[in-house]
mmCIF file of C-alpha atoms in Angstrom:
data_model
loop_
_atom_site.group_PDB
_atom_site.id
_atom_site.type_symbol
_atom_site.label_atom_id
_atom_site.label_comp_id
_atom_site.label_asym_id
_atom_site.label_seq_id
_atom_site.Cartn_x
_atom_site.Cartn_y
_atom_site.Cartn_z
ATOM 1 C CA UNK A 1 0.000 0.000 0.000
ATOM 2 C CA UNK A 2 0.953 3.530 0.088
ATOM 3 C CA UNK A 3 3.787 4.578 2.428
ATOM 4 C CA UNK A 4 2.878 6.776 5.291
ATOM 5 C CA UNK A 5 5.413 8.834 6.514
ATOM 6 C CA UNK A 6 4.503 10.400 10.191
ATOM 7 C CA UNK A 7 6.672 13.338 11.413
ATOM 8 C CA UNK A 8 8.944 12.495 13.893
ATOM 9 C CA UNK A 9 -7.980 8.155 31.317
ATOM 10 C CA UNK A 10 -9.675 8.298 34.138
ATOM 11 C CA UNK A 11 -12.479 10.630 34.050
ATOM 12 C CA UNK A 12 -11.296 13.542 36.594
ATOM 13 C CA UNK A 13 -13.570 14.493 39.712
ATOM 14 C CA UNK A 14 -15.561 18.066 39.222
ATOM 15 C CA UNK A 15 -15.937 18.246 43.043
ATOM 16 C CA UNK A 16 -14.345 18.109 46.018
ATOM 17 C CA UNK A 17 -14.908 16.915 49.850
ATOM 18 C CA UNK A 18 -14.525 19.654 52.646
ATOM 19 C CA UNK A 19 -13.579 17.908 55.984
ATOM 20 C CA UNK A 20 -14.011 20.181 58.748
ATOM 21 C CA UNK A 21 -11.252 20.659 61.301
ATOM 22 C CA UNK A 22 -10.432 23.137 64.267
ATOM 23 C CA UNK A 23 -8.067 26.160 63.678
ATOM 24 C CA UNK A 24 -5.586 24.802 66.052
ATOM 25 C CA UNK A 25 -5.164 21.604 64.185
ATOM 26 C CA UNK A 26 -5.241 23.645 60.850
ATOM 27 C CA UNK A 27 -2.120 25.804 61.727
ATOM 28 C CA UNK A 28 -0.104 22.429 62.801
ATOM 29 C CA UNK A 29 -1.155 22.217 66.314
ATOM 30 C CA UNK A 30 -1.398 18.600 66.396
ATOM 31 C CA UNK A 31 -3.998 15.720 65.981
ATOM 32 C CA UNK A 32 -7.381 16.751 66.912
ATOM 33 C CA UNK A 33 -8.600 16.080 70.356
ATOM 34 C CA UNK A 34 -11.709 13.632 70.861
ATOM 35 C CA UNK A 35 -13.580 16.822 72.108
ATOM 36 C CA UNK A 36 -13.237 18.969 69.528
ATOM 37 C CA UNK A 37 -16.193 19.877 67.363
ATOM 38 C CA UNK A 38 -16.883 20.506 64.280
ATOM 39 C CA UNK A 39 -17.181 24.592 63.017
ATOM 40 C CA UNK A 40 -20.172 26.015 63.815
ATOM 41 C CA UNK A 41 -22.139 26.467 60.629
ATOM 42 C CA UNK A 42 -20.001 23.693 58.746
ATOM 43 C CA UNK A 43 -20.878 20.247 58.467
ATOM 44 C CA UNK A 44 -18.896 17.097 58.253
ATOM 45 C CA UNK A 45 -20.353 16.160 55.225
ATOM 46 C CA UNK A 46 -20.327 19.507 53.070
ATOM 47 C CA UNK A 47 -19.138 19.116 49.733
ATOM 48 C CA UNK A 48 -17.720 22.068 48.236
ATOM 49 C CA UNK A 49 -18.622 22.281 44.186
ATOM 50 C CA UNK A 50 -15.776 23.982 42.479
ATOM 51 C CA UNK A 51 -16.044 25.986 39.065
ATOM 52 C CA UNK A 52 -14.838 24.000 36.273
ATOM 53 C CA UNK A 53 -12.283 26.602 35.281
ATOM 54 C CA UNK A 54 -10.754 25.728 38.604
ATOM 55 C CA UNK A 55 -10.812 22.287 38.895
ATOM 56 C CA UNK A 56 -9.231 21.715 35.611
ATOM 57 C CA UNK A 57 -6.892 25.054 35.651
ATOM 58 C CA UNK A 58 -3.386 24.856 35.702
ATOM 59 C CA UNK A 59 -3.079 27.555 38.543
ATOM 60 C CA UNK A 60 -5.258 25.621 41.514
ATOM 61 C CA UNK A 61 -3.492 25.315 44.482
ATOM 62 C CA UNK A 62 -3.249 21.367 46.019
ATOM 63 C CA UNK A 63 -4.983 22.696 49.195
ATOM 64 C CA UNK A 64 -6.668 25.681 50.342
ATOM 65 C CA UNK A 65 -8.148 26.515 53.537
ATOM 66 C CA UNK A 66 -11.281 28.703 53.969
ATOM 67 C CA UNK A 67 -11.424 30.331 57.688
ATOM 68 C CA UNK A 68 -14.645 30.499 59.015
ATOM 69 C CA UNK A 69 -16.325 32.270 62.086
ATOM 70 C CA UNK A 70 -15.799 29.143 64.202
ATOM 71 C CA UNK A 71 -12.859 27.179 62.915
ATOM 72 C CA UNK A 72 -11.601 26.033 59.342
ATOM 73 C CA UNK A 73 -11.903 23.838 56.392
ATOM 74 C CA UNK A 74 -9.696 21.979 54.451
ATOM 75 C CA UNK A 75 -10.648 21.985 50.949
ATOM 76 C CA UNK A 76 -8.570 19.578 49.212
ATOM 77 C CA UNK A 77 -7.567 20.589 45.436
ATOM 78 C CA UNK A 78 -6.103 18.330 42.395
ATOM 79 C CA UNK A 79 -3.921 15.333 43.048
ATOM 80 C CA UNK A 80 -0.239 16.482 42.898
ATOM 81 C CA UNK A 81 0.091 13.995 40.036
ATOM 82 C CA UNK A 82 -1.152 16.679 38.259
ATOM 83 C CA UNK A 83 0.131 20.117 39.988
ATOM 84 C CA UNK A 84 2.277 22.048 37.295
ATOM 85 C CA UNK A 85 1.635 20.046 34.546
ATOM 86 C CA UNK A 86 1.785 22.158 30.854
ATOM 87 C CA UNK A 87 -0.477 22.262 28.310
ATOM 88 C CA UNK A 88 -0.142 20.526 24.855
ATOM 89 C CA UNK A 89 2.508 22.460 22.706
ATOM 90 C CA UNK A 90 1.775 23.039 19.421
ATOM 91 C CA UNK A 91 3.766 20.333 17.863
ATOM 92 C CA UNK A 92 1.538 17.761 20.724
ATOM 93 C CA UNK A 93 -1.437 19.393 19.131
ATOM 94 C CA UNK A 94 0.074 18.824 15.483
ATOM 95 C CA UNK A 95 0.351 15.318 15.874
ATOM 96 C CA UNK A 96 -3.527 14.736 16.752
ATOM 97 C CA UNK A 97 -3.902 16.305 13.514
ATOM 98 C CA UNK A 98 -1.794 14.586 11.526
ATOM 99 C CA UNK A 99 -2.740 11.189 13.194
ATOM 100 C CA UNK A 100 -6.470 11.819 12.154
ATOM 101 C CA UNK A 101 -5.636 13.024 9.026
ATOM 102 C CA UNK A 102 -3.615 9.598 8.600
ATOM 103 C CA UNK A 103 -6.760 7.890 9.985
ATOM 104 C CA UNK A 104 -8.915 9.000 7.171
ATOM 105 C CA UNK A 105 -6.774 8.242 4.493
ATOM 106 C CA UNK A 106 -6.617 4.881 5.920
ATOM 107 C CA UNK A 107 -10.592 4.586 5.732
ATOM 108 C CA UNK A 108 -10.593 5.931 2.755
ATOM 109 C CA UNK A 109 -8.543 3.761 0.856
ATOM 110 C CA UNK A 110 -8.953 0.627 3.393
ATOM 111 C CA UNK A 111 -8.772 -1.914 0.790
ATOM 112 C CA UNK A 112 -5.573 -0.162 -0.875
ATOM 113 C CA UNK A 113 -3.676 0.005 2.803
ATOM 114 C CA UNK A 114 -4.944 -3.247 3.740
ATOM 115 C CA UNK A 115 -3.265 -5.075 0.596
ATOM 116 C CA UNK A 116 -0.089 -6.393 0.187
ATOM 117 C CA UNK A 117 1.283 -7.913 -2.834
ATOM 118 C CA UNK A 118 4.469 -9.982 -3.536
ATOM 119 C CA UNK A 119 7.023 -7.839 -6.146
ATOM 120 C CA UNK A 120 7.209 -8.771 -9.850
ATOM 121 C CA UNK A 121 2.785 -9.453 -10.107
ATOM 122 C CA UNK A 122 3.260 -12.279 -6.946
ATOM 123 C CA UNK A 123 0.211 -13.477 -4.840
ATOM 124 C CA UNK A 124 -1.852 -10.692 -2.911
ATOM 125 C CA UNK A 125 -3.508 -10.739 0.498
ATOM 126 C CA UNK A 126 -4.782 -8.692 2.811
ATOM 127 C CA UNK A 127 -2.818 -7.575 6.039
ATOM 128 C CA UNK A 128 -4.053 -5.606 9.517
ATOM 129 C CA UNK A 129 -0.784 -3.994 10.147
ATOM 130 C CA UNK A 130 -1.875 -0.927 8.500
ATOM 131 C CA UNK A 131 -4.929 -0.218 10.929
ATOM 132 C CA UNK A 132 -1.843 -0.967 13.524
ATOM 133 C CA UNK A 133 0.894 1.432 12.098
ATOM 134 C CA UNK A 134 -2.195 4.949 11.649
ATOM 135 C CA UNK A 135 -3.272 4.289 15.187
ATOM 136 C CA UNK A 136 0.385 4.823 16.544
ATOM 137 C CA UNK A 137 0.745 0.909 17.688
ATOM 138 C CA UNK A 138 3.986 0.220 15.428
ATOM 139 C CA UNK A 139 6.374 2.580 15.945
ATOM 140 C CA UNK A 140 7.471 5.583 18.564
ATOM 141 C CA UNK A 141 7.561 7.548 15.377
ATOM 142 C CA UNK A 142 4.079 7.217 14.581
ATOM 143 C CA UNK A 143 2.006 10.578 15.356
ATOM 144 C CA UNK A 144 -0.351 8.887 17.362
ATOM 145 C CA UNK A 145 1.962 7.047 19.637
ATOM 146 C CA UNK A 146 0.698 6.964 23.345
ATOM 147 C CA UNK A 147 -1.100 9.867 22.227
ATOM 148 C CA UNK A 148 -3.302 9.804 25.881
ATOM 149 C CA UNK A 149 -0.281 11.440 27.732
ATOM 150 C CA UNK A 150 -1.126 14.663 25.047
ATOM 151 C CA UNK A 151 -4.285 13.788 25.946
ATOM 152 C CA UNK A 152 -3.863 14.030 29.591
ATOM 153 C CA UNK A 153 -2.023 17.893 29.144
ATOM 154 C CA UNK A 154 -5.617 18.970 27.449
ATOM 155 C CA UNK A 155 -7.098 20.560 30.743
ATOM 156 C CA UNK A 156 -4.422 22.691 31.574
ATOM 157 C CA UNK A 157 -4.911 24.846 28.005
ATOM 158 C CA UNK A 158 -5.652 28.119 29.377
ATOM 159 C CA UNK A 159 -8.237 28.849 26.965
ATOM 160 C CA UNK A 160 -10.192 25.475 26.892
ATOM 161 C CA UNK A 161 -14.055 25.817 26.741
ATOM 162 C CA UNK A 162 -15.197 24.443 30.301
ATOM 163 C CA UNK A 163 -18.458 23.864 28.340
ATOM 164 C CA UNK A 164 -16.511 21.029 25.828
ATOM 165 C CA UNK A 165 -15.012 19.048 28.978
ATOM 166 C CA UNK A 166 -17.326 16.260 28.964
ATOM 167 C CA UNK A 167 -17.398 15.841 25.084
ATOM 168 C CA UNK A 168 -13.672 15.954 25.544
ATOM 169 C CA UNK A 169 -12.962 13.390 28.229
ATOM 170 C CA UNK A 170 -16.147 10.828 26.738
ATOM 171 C CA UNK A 171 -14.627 11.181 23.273
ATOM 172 C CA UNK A 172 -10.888 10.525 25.026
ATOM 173 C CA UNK A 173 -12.654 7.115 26.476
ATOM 174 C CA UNK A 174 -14.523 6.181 23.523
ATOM 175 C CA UNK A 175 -10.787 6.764 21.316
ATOM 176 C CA UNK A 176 -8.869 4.576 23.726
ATOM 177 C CA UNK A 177 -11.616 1.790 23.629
ATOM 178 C CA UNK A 178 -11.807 1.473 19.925
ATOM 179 C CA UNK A 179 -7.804 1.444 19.455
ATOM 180 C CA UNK A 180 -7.804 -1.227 21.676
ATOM 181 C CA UNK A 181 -10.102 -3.079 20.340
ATOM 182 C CA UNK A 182 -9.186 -2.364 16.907
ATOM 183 C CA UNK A 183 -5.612 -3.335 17.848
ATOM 184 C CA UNK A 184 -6.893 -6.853 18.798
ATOM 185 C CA UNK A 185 -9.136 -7.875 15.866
ATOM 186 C CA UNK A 186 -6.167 -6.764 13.475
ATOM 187 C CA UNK A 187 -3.851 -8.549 15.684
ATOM 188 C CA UNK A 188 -6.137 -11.677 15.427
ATOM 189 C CA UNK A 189 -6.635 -11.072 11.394
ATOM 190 C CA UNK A 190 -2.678 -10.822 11.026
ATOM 191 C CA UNK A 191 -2.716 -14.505 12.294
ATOM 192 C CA UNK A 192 -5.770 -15.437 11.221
ATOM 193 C CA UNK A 193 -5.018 -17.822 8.308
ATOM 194 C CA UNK A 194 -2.587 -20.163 10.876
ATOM 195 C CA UNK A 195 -4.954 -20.966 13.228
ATOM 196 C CA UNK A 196 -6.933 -24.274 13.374
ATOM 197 C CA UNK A 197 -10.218 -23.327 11.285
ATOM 198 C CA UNK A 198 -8.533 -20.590 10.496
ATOM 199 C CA UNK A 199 -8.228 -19.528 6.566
ATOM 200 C CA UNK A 200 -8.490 -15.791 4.670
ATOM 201 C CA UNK A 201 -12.454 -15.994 5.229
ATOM 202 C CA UNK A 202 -11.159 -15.329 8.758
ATOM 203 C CA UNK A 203 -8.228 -12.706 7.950
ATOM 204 C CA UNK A 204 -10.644 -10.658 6.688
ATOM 205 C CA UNK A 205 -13.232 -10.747 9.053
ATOM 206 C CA UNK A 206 -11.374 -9.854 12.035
ATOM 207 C CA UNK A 207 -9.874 -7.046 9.318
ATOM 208 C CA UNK A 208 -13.448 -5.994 8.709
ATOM 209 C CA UNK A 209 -13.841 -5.563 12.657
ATOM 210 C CA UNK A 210 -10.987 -3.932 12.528
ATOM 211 C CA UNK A 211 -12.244 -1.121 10.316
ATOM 212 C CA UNK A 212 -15.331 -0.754 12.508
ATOM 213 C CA UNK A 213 -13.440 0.359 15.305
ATOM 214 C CA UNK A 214 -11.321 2.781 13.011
ATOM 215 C CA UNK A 215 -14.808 4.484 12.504
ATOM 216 C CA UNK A 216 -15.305 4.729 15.933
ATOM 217 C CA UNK A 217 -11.812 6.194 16.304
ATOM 218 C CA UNK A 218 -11.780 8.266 13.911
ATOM 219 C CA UNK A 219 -15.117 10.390 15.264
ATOM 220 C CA UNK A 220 -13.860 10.360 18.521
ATOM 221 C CA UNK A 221 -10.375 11.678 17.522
ATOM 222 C CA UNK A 222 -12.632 14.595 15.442
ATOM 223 C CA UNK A 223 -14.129 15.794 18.502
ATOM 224 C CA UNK A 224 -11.272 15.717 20.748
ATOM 225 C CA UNK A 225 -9.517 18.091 17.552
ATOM 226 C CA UNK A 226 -12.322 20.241 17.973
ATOM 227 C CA UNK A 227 -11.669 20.659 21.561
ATOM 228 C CA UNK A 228 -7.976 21.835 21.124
ATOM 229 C CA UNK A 229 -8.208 23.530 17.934
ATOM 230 C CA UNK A 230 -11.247 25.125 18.560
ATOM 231 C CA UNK A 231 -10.886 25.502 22.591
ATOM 232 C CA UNK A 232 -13.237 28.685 23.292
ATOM 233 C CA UNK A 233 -15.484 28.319 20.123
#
């Protein structure tokens, strides 16, 4: 088939859980005693809803504290996994494109990419390692190789539209599932003819699978694109 040169998740919590303690245990003055009650006015159980923009900003703190009339509360931020991380750079962003790009060529001319022929007019058959090689499994020079850590940078883009986080983060899910799974059936259709009952009936069934989850990829990749091309659209 045609060469194709590349250049060289969780879903995240959108609230929090305020524990109340006293002031003196607050500013390091030890464990709390067994008599020491909660702040008047705040309950054990309040749950604090942060904005979006917040949560998913780049500049939260890991912890805050809010004084109140009677004592304080803790109000835990992001997990420090996550505290300073960067936002995509533009060559991160790039490579989304250029991996969906790659993507739709391959749908486009599945049967072409999907074909390989001996030299000098030999025997033809079909091969999965295409599907492999445009959905970054092959190589660490393919665009979309372990293209979830770009993923993961997405929420810390300053101006990302709070409104396209959960299209962002389903359509992150929904890309991850169908690579895997397109990853096995054209894993299974490379070695399809070799195994008992096996034959090209089944190399290119598993292929055809294959290219179902490509679909799926491919309009999950388009809407993550549209979250980091398009951010405040």
């Amino acid at each position: 088939g045609s060469a194709f040169a590349p250049p060289g998740p969780p879903a995240f919590a959108r609230s929090c859980t305020c524990s109340s303690i006293p002031l003196n245990a607050a500013a390091g003055g030890g464990e709390e005693s067994s008599s020491s009650a909660a702040p008047r006015g705040v309950g054990n159980n309040m749950t604090t809803i942060l904005d979006r923009r917040g949560l998913f900003g780049k500049a939260v703190p890991s912890a805050a504290m809010l004084v109140t009339g009677g004592g304080a509360v803790l109000v835990s931020g992001p997990s420090p996994a996550f505290a300073g991380t960067a936002p995509p750079t533009k060559e991160e962003v790039q490579r989304i494109r250029t991996g969906y790009d790659g993507i739709v060529y391959l749908l486009n001319n599945f049967e072409k990419e999907t074909t390989v022929c001996r030299e000098n007019g030999g025997e033809c058959k079909r091969d999965a390692d295409a599907v492999r090689k445009y959905l970054g499994l092959r190589s660490t020079t393919d665009p979309l190789f372990q293209i979830e850590k770009v993923f993961a940078k997405v929420k810390y883009m300053d101006d990302l539209d709070p409104d396209k986080l959960d299209a962002f983060f389903e359509a992150t899910e929904d890309y991850n599932t169908a690579m895997n799974m397109s990853n096995s059936m054209a894993f299974i259709s490379q070695f399809g003819e070799y195994n008992p009952g096996g034959g090209k009936d089944e190399v290119l069934k598993y292929l055809n699978e294959a290219q179902k989850q490509v679909v799926l990829a491919e309009k999950a990749l388009r809407t993550i694109l549209d979250c980091v091309e398009n951010p405040a659209s």
